[in-house]
Amino acid sequence: MTTDLSHFRFVAKALPNQGARPRELARTMPAHPLSYMELPYDPEYTLYNSRLTPEKLDTATDDEMYWAVRTNVIFRHTGELPIEISGPDAETLLNKVFTRSVSKVKPGRCSYQFACYHDGGMITDGVLLRLAEDRFWMAQADGDLFSWYKAHAEGLDVKIHDPDVWVSQIQGPRSLELLAAVLDGPMPDPFRYFDCTEVSIAGQTCWISRSGFTNELGWEVYMLPNTDIPAIGDKIMEAGAAFGILLTGTPVFRARRIEAGLLNAGSDFGADTTPFEAGLGGFVAFDDRDFVGRKALEAADRSCRTWGMRVTGGVAQLGHVMTIDGKEVGRVCSSGYSPYQGCGVCIVRMDDPAQGPGTKVEVLCADGSTQSGELCTLPMYDADRLIPRGKLVDIPTKPIAAE
């Protein structure tokens, strides 16, 4: 007898050790140093970069987490993996690996980057922080870039290592007010979107960046080894109490990042997807560098096949569940429910690039029903991304009908 595993979800749970003998394999899924905050809320963890990140917390429902990041401020401990690339040839290596030049990124600035295989398929993406002229952190999404750096570093004077840095996100309209409340000194000036800088919180040195995975106003804190990390986390939670801060898991960004068109490595793109197909062609620069995958991308079809989709009356299943006249036409890559738009929201990849925004399909939903879906552009709103830049204060007070 076989069982359809699609009806199950697999999670990691935190259990007391109770004097058991050491388990050497446990190091393959280390917990965030601030995970103690999550333990009272029956957390369920998933693996991300071989690190544990909370998939579920009993602090709030998924919809309540969504509204918290849209209207107030949240605190989330991530599985992001910063890898340090440093030395005289660090910039040379990164210009070879990434599709965008890093030479234009000044110290104290961040840059969205991704790497491709030689055939143009995508590996993973992330936010590159330039800490100094010859020192970078690549805070990557799930995937293996460490080996890729090593493979392309032969003959270069560069050091590649895991600095044991952990990342948490503070996101929402009141996030910068909270930052001002927790810093030991004044607010960095300037502190623009995608700036990064070293600061002190609770007497501990750390780095912060104006970035996040919600497309809301927000910042991330990079916590260093050999510092009192709990002091930083406790200070944020204590100061955040006055703001009604909410500790969250991954549901906080599921629908929000879909609405914003923030793609997830491994689901929205992968080794079988070029940046053009993923709608990320604008982050490929055919300049004077010979980066990995350039030849294949120069010859590739430049058509986009990745779009948003709104679903009326349901939340789409993942996979090849979209049809037109009974024929499969593409794949639902990511799916969730938007309490703001009052409908299911998805990121989809179409088989035919001619089928774009405005295309109507039938979609199999999580409850087994078939509902109507319509493709749309990404982002679904705030097309110029003014909210995370702090140029638009858009705090919704109630849901709106999907447009």
Coordinates of C-alpha atoms in Angstrom, one line a residue:
M1 CA 0.0 0.0 0.0
T2 CA 1.4 3.4 -1.0
T3 CA 0.6 6.8 0.6
D4 CA 0.5 10.1 -1.3
L5 CA 3.2 12.1 0.5
S6 CA 1.8 15.3 -0.9
H7 CA -0.8 15.1 1.9
F8 CA 2.0 15.4 4.5
R9 CA 4.4 18.1 5.6
F10 CA 7.7 17.3 7.2
V11 CA 9.1 19.6 9.9
A12 CA 11.8 19.6 12.6
K13 CA 10.9 20.0 16.2
A14 CA 13.0 21.2 19.2
L15 CA 13.2 18.5 21.9
P16 CA 15.0 18.5 25.2
N17 CA 18.4 16.7 25.1
Q18 CA 18.0 15.3 28.7
G19 CA 21.6 14.2 28.9
A20 CA 21.6 12.1 25.8
R21 CA 25.0 11.3 24.1
P22 CA 26.3 13.8 21.5
R23 CA 24.9 13.6 18.1
E24 CA 27.5 14.7 15.6
L25 CA 25.0 14.9 12.7
A26 CA 23.0 17.6 14.6
R27 CA 25.5 20.2 13.3
T28 CA 24.0 19.8 9.8
M29 CA 20.9 21.8 11.0
P30 CA 22.0 24.4 13.5
A31 CA 19.5 26.7 15.2
H32 CA 19.6 30.5 15.1
P33 CA 21.1 31.8 18.3
L34 CA 17.8 33.6 19.1
S35 CA 15.7 30.5 18.6
Y36 CA 15.1 30.4 22.4
M37 CA 12.6 33.2 21.7
E38 CA 10.5 30.8 19.6
L39 CA 10.5 27.7 21.9
P40 CA 7.5 28.8 24.0
Y41 CA 5.3 29.0 20.8
D42 CA 5.4 25.3 19.7
P43 CA 7.7 26.1 16.7
E44 CA 7.9 23.9 13.7
Y45 CA 11.2 24.3 11.8
T46 CA 12.3 23.8 8.2
L47 CA 15.8 23.6 6.7
Y48 CA 17.1 26.6 4.8
N49 CA 20.8 26.7 3.9
S50 CA 21.1 23.7 6.4
R51 CA 20.0 26.1 9.1
L52 CA 16.7 25.9 11.0
T53 CA 14.1 28.6 10.4
P54 CA 10.6 28.6 11.9
E55 CA 7.9 27.5 9.5
K56 CA 5.2 27.9 12.1
L57 CA 4.8 29.7 15.4
D58 CA 1.8 29.9 17.7
T59 CA 2.3 33.7 18.2
A60 CA -0.4 34.5 15.6
T61 CA -2.2 33.1 12.6
D62 CA -0.8 33.4 9.1
D63 CA -3.2 36.2 8.4
E64 CA -2.4 38.0 11.6
M65 CA 1.3 37.9 10.7
Y66 CA 0.6 39.3 7.3
W67 CA -1.3 42.3 8.8
A68 CA 1.5 42.8 11.4
V69 CA 4.1 43.4 8.7
R70 CA 1.8 45.5 6.6
T71 CA 0.7 47.8 9.5
N72 CA 3.2 47.6 12.4
V73 CA 6.5 45.8 13.0
I74 CA 7.7 42.1 13.1
F75 CA 10.8 40.3 14.2
R76 CA 11.9 37.1 12.3
H77 CA 15.0 34.9 12.7
T78 CA 16.1 33.7 9.2
G79 CA 18.1 31.0 7.7
E80 CA 20.0 33.4 5.5
L81 CA 23.7 32.3 5.1
P82 CA 26.3 35.1 4.8
I83 CA 29.5 33.9 3.2
E84 CA 32.5 36.2 3.4
I85 CA 34.7 36.8 0.3
S86 CA 37.7 38.9 1.1
G87 CA 41.2 39.7 -0.1
P88 CA 42.8 41.7 -2.9
D89 CA 41.0 39.6 -5.6
A90 CA 37.6 39.5 -3.9
E91 CA 36.0 41.9 -6.4
T92 CA 37.6 40.0 -9.3
L93 CA 36.0 36.7 -8.2
L94 CA 32.6 38.2 -7.6
N95 CA 32.6 39.9 -11.0
K96 CA 33.3 36.5 -12.5
V97 CA 30.6 34.7 -10.6
F98 CA 27.7 37.2 -10.6
T99 CA 25.7 38.5 -13.6
R100 CA 26.0 42.1 -12.4
S101 CA 29.2 44.0 -11.8
V102 CA 30.1 44.5 -8.1
S103 CA 32.7 47.2 -9.0
K104 CA 29.9 49.8 -8.9
V105 CA 28.9 48.8 -5.4
K106 CA 30.6 51.2 -2.9
P107 CA 31.5 50.2 0.7
G108 CA 28.5 50.6 2.9
R109 CA 26.1 49.6 0.1
C110 CA 24.2 46.4 -0.8
S111 CA 23.4 44.9 -4.2
Y112 CA 20.9 42.2 -5.3
Q113 CA 22.9 39.5 -7.0
F114 CA 22.6 36.0 -8.4
A115 CA 24.8 33.4 -10.0
C116 CA 24.3 31.2 -13.0
Y117 CA 25.7 27.9 -14.3
H118 CA 27.6 27.9 -17.6
D119 CA 24.4 27.0 -19.4
G120 CA 22.6 30.1 -18.0
G121 CA 20.5 28.2 -15.4
M122 CA 20.3 30.0 -12.1
I123 CA 21.9 28.7 -8.9
T124 CA 20.6 31.0 -6.2
D125 CA 20.4 34.7 -5.3
G126 CA 20.9 37.0 -2.3
V127 CA 22.0 40.4 -1.0
L128 CA 25.6 41.3 -1.4
L129 CA 27.0 43.6 1.3
R130 CA 30.2 45.5 0.6
L131 CA 31.7 46.0 4.1
A132 CA 35.0 47.4 2.7
E133 CA 36.9 47.7 -0.6
D134 CA 38.2 44.1 -0.2
R135 CA 35.6 42.5 2.0
F136 CA 32.1 41.3 1.1
W137 CA 29.3 39.2 2.7
M138 CA 26.9 37.5 0.3
A139 CA 23.7 36.8 2.4
Q140 CA 22.4 34.1 0.1
A141 CA 19.1 32.3 -0.3
D142 CA 18.9 28.5 -0.1
G143 CA 21.5 26.9 -2.3
D144 CA 25.2 26.2 -2.6
L145 CA 27.4 29.1 -3.6
F146 CA 30.3 28.3 -1.3
S147 CA 31.5 25.5 -3.6
W148 CA 30.9 27.7 -6.7
Y149 CA 33.2 30.4 -5.3
K150 CA 35.8 27.9 -4.5
A151 CA 35.6 26.3 -8.0
H152 CA 36.2 29.7 -9.6
A153 CA 38.8 31.1 -7.2
E154 CA 41.9 29.2 -8.5
G155 CA 44.8 31.5 -8.9
L156 CA 43.1 34.4 -7.1
D157 CA 44.3 36.0 -3.9
V158 CA 41.0 35.6 -2.0
K159 CA 39.7 34.0 1.2
I160 CA 36.2 32.4 1.2
H161 CA 34.7 31.3 4.5
D162 CA 31.6 31.1 6.7
P163 CA 32.0 34.0 9.2
D164 CA 29.3 32.4 11.5
V165 CA 27.1 35.4 11.1
W166 CA 23.3 35.1 11.8
V167 CA 20.6 37.3 10.4
S168 CA 17.3 38.5 11.8
Q169 CA 14.7 40.8 10.1
I170 CA 12.8 43.7 11.6
Q171 CA 10.1 44.7 9.0
G172 CA 7.0 46.9 8.9
P173 CA 6.0 50.6 8.8
R174 CA 7.4 51.2 12.3
S175 CA 10.6 49.3 11.9
L176 CA 12.9 52.4 11.6
E177 CA 11.3 53.9 14.7
L178 CA 12.2 50.7 16.5
L179 CA 15.8 50.9 15.1
A180 CA 16.2 54.4 16.6
A181 CA 15.0 53.0 20.0
V182 CA 17.5 50.1 20.1
L183 CA 20.7 51.7 18.8
D184 CA 23.3 52.7 21.4
G185 CA 24.0 55.8 19.3
P186 CA 22.2 58.0 16.8
M187 CA 20.6 56.7 13.6
P188 CA 23.1 56.2 10.8
D189 CA 23.0 59.2 8.4
P190 CA 22.4 58.4 5.7
F191 CA 20.6 55.1 6.0
R192 CA 19.1 54.7 2.6
Y193 CA 17.4 51.6 1.0
F194 CA 20.2 49.0 0.5
D195 CA 22.7 50.8 2.8
C196 CA 24.6 48.8 5.3
T197 CA 26.7 49.9 8.3
E198 CA 28.3 48.8 11.5
V199 CA 26.4 49.8 14.7
S200 CA 26.1 49.0 18.4
I201 CA 23.0 47.5 20.0
A202 CA 23.0 46.6 23.8
G203 CA 26.8 47.3 23.8
Q204 CA 27.3 44.7 21.1
T205 CA 28.8 45.4 17.6
C206 CA 26.7 44.2 14.7
W207 CA 25.9 45.2 11.1
I208 CA 22.5 46.4 9.8
S209 CA 21.2 46.7 6.3
R210 CA 18.1 48.4 4.9
S211 CA 16.8 45.2 3.3
G212 CA 14.4 42.4 3.8
F213 CA 12.1 39.8 2.2
T214 CA 8.7 41.6 2.6
N215 CA 8.9 44.6 0.4
E216 CA 7.9 46.7 3.4
L217 CA 10.0 49.3 5.2
G218 CA 12.6 47.3 7.2
W219 CA 16.1 46.4 8.2
E220 CA 18.1 43.3 8.9
V221 CA 20.6 42.8 11.7
Y222 CA 23.8 40.7 11.2
M223 CA 25.0 39.3 14.5
L224 CA 28.6 38.4 14.9
P225 CA 30.4 35.5 16.6
N226 CA 32.1 36.2 19.9
T227 CA 29.4 38.7 20.8
D228 CA 26.4 38.6 23.2
I229 CA 23.8 37.9 20.6
P230 CA 21.0 37.3 23.1
A231 CA 21.6 40.8 24.4
I232 CA 20.9 42.2 20.9
G233 CA 17.7 40.1 20.5
D234 CA 16.4 40.9 24.0
K235 CA 17.0 44.6 23.5
I236 CA 15.0 44.5 20.3
M237 CA 12.1 42.6 21.9
E238 CA 12.1 44.8 25.0
A239 CA 12.1 48.0 23.1
G240 CA 9.7 46.5 20.6
A241 CA 7.1 45.8 23.3
A242 CA 6.1 49.5 23.1
F243 CA 5.5 49.1 19.4
G244 CA 3.5 45.8 19.7
I245 CA 6.3 43.9 18.0
L246 CA 5.3 40.4 16.8
L247 CA 7.7 37.4 16.7
T248 CA 6.9 35.6 13.5
G249 CA 7.9 32.6 11.3
T250 CA 8.0 32.3 7.5
P251 CA 4.2 32.8 7.0
V252 CA 4.8 36.5 7.6
F253 CA 6.2 37.0 4.2
R254 CA 4.6 34.2 2.2
A255 CA 1.8 36.2 0.6
R256 CA 3.6 39.6 0.9
R257 CA 6.6 38.6 -1.0
I258 CA 4.5 37.0 -3.7
E259 CA 2.5 40.2 -4.1
A260 CA 5.8 42.1 -4.3
G261 CA 7.3 39.7 -6.9
L262 CA 10.2 38.7 -4.6
L263 CA 11.2 35.4 -6.1
N264 CA 12.2 32.4 -4.0
A265 CA 15.2 30.3 -5.1
G266 CA 14.4 26.7 -5.6
S267 CA 10.7 27.3 -6.2
D268 CA 10.3 30.4 -8.5
F269 CA 13.6 29.7 -10.3
G270 CA 16.3 27.1 -10.4
A271 CA 18.9 25.4 -12.6
D272 CA 16.3 24.9 -15.4
T273 CA 15.4 28.7 -15.5
T274 CA 17.3 31.5 -17.0
P275 CA 17.1 35.0 -15.5
F276 CA 15.1 36.1 -18.5
E277 CA 12.5 33.4 -18.0
A278 CA 12.3 34.4 -14.3
G279 CA 11.7 38.0 -15.2
L280 CA 15.1 39.0 -13.9
G281 CA 16.8 39.9 -17.1
G282 CA 17.3 43.5 -15.9
F283 CA 19.9 42.1 -13.5
V284 CA 22.1 40.7 -16.2
A285 CA 24.7 43.2 -17.4
F286 CA 26.5 42.4 -20.7
D287 CA 29.4 44.7 -19.9
D288 CA 33.1 44.1 -20.3
R289 CA 33.2 41.2 -17.8
D290 CA 33.4 37.5 -18.8
F291 CA 31.1 36.2 -16.1
V292 CA 30.0 32.5 -15.8
G293 CA 27.0 31.8 -18.0
R294 CA 27.5 34.9 -20.2
K295 CA 27.8 33.1 -23.5
A296 CA 24.7 31.0 -22.9
L297 CA 22.7 34.1 -21.8
E298 CA 23.8 36.1 -24.8
A299 CA 22.2 33.4 -27.0
A300 CA 19.1 32.8 -24.8
D301 CA 15.6 33.8 -25.5
R302 CA 14.9 37.0 -23.7
S303 CA 11.2 36.3 -23.2
C304 CA 9.7 36.4 -19.6
R305 CA 7.6 33.5 -18.6
T306 CA 7.2 34.3 -14.9
W307 CA 4.2 36.3 -13.7
G308 CA 1.9 36.9 -10.8
M309 CA -1.6 35.4 -10.6
R310 CA -4.7 36.2 -8.6
V311 CA -7.1 33.3 -7.9
T312 CA -10.7 34.0 -7.0
G313 CA -12.3 31.8 -4.4
G314 CA -9.3 29.7 -3.4
V315 CA -5.6 29.1 -2.9
A316 CA -3.8 27.4 -5.7
Q317 CA -2.0 24.1 -5.3
L318 CA 1.6 24.0 -6.3
G319 CA 2.7 22.4 -9.6
H320 CA 1.2 21.9 -13.0
V321 CA -2.3 22.8 -12.0
M322 CA -3.2 25.5 -14.5
T323 CA -5.2 24.7 -17.6
I324 CA -6.8 26.5 -20.6
D325 CA -9.5 24.4 -22.3
G326 CA -8.3 21.4 -20.4
K327 CA -4.6 21.7 -21.5
E328 CA -1.8 22.3 -19.0
V329 CA -0.2 25.7 -19.6
G330 CA 2.3 26.3 -16.8
R331 CA 3.3 25.8 -13.2
V332 CA 2.3 27.4 -10.0
C333 CA 5.7 28.0 -8.3
S334 CA 4.5 29.8 -5.1
S335 CA 1.1 30.2 -3.6
G336 CA -0.6 31.9 -0.7
Y337 CA -3.6 34.0 0.4
S338 CA -3.6 37.7 0.6
P339 CA -5.8 39.1 3.3
Y340 CA -5.3 42.6 1.8
Q341 CA -6.4 41.6 -1.7
G342 CA -8.9 39.0 -0.5
C343 CA -7.8 36.3 -2.9
G344 CA -5.3 33.7 -3.6
V345 CA -2.0 35.0 -4.9
C346 CA 0.7 33.1 -6.9
I347 CA 3.9 33.3 -8.8
V348 CA 3.6 31.2 -11.9
R349 CA 5.8 30.2 -14.8
M350 CA 4.1 29.7 -18.1
D351 CA 5.0 27.3 -20.9
D352 CA 4.3 29.8 -23.6
P353 CA 5.8 33.2 -23.1
A354 CA 3.0 34.7 -25.2
Q355 CA 0.6 34.0 -22.3
G356 CA 1.2 37.0 -19.9
P357 CA -0.9 39.4 -17.8
G358 CA -4.6 39.2 -18.5
T359 CA -4.5 35.5 -19.5
K360 CA -7.3 33.6 -17.7
V361 CA -6.8 30.0 -16.6
E362 CA -8.5 27.4 -14.5
V363 CA -6.6 26.4 -11.4
L364 CA -6.8 23.4 -9.1
C365 CA -6.9 24.7 -5.5
A366 CA -5.8 23.3 -2.1
D367 CA -9.3 22.4 -1.2
G368 CA -9.7 20.3 -4.3
S369 CA -11.9 22.8 -6.1
T370 CA -11.2 24.4 -9.5
Q371 CA -11.2 28.2 -9.5
S372 CA -10.6 31.0 -12.0
G373 CA -7.2 32.6 -12.1
E374 CA -5.9 35.6 -14.0
L375 CA -2.2 36.4 -14.7
C376 CA -0.9 39.9 -13.6
T377 CA 2.3 41.9 -13.5
L378 CA 4.7 41.8 -10.6
P379 CA 4.7 43.5 -8.2
M380 CA 0.9 43.3 -7.9
Y381 CA 0.9 46.8 -6.4
D382 CA 3.6 49.4 -5.5
A383 CA 5.2 48.8 -8.9
D384 CA 8.0 51.3 -8.2
R385 CA 8.8 49.7 -4.8
L386 CA 8.3 53.0 -3.0
I387 CA 7.2 51.3 0.3
P388 CA 10.6 49.7 1.2
R389 CA 12.4 52.8 0.1
G390 CA 10.4 54.8 2.7
K391 CA 8.9 57.1 -0.1
L392 CA 5.4 55.8 0.4
V393 CA 3.7 55.3 3.7
D394 CA 0.9 52.9 2.8
I395 CA -0.6 51.3 5.9
P396 CA -3.8 49.6 4.9
T397 CA -6.7 49.9 7.3
K398 CA -8.9 47.2 5.6
P399 CA -8.8 44.7 2.7
I400 CA -9.5 45.8 -0.8
A401 CA -11.1 43.8 -3.6
A402 CA -8.5 42.4 -6.1
E403 CA -8.1 44.6 -9.0

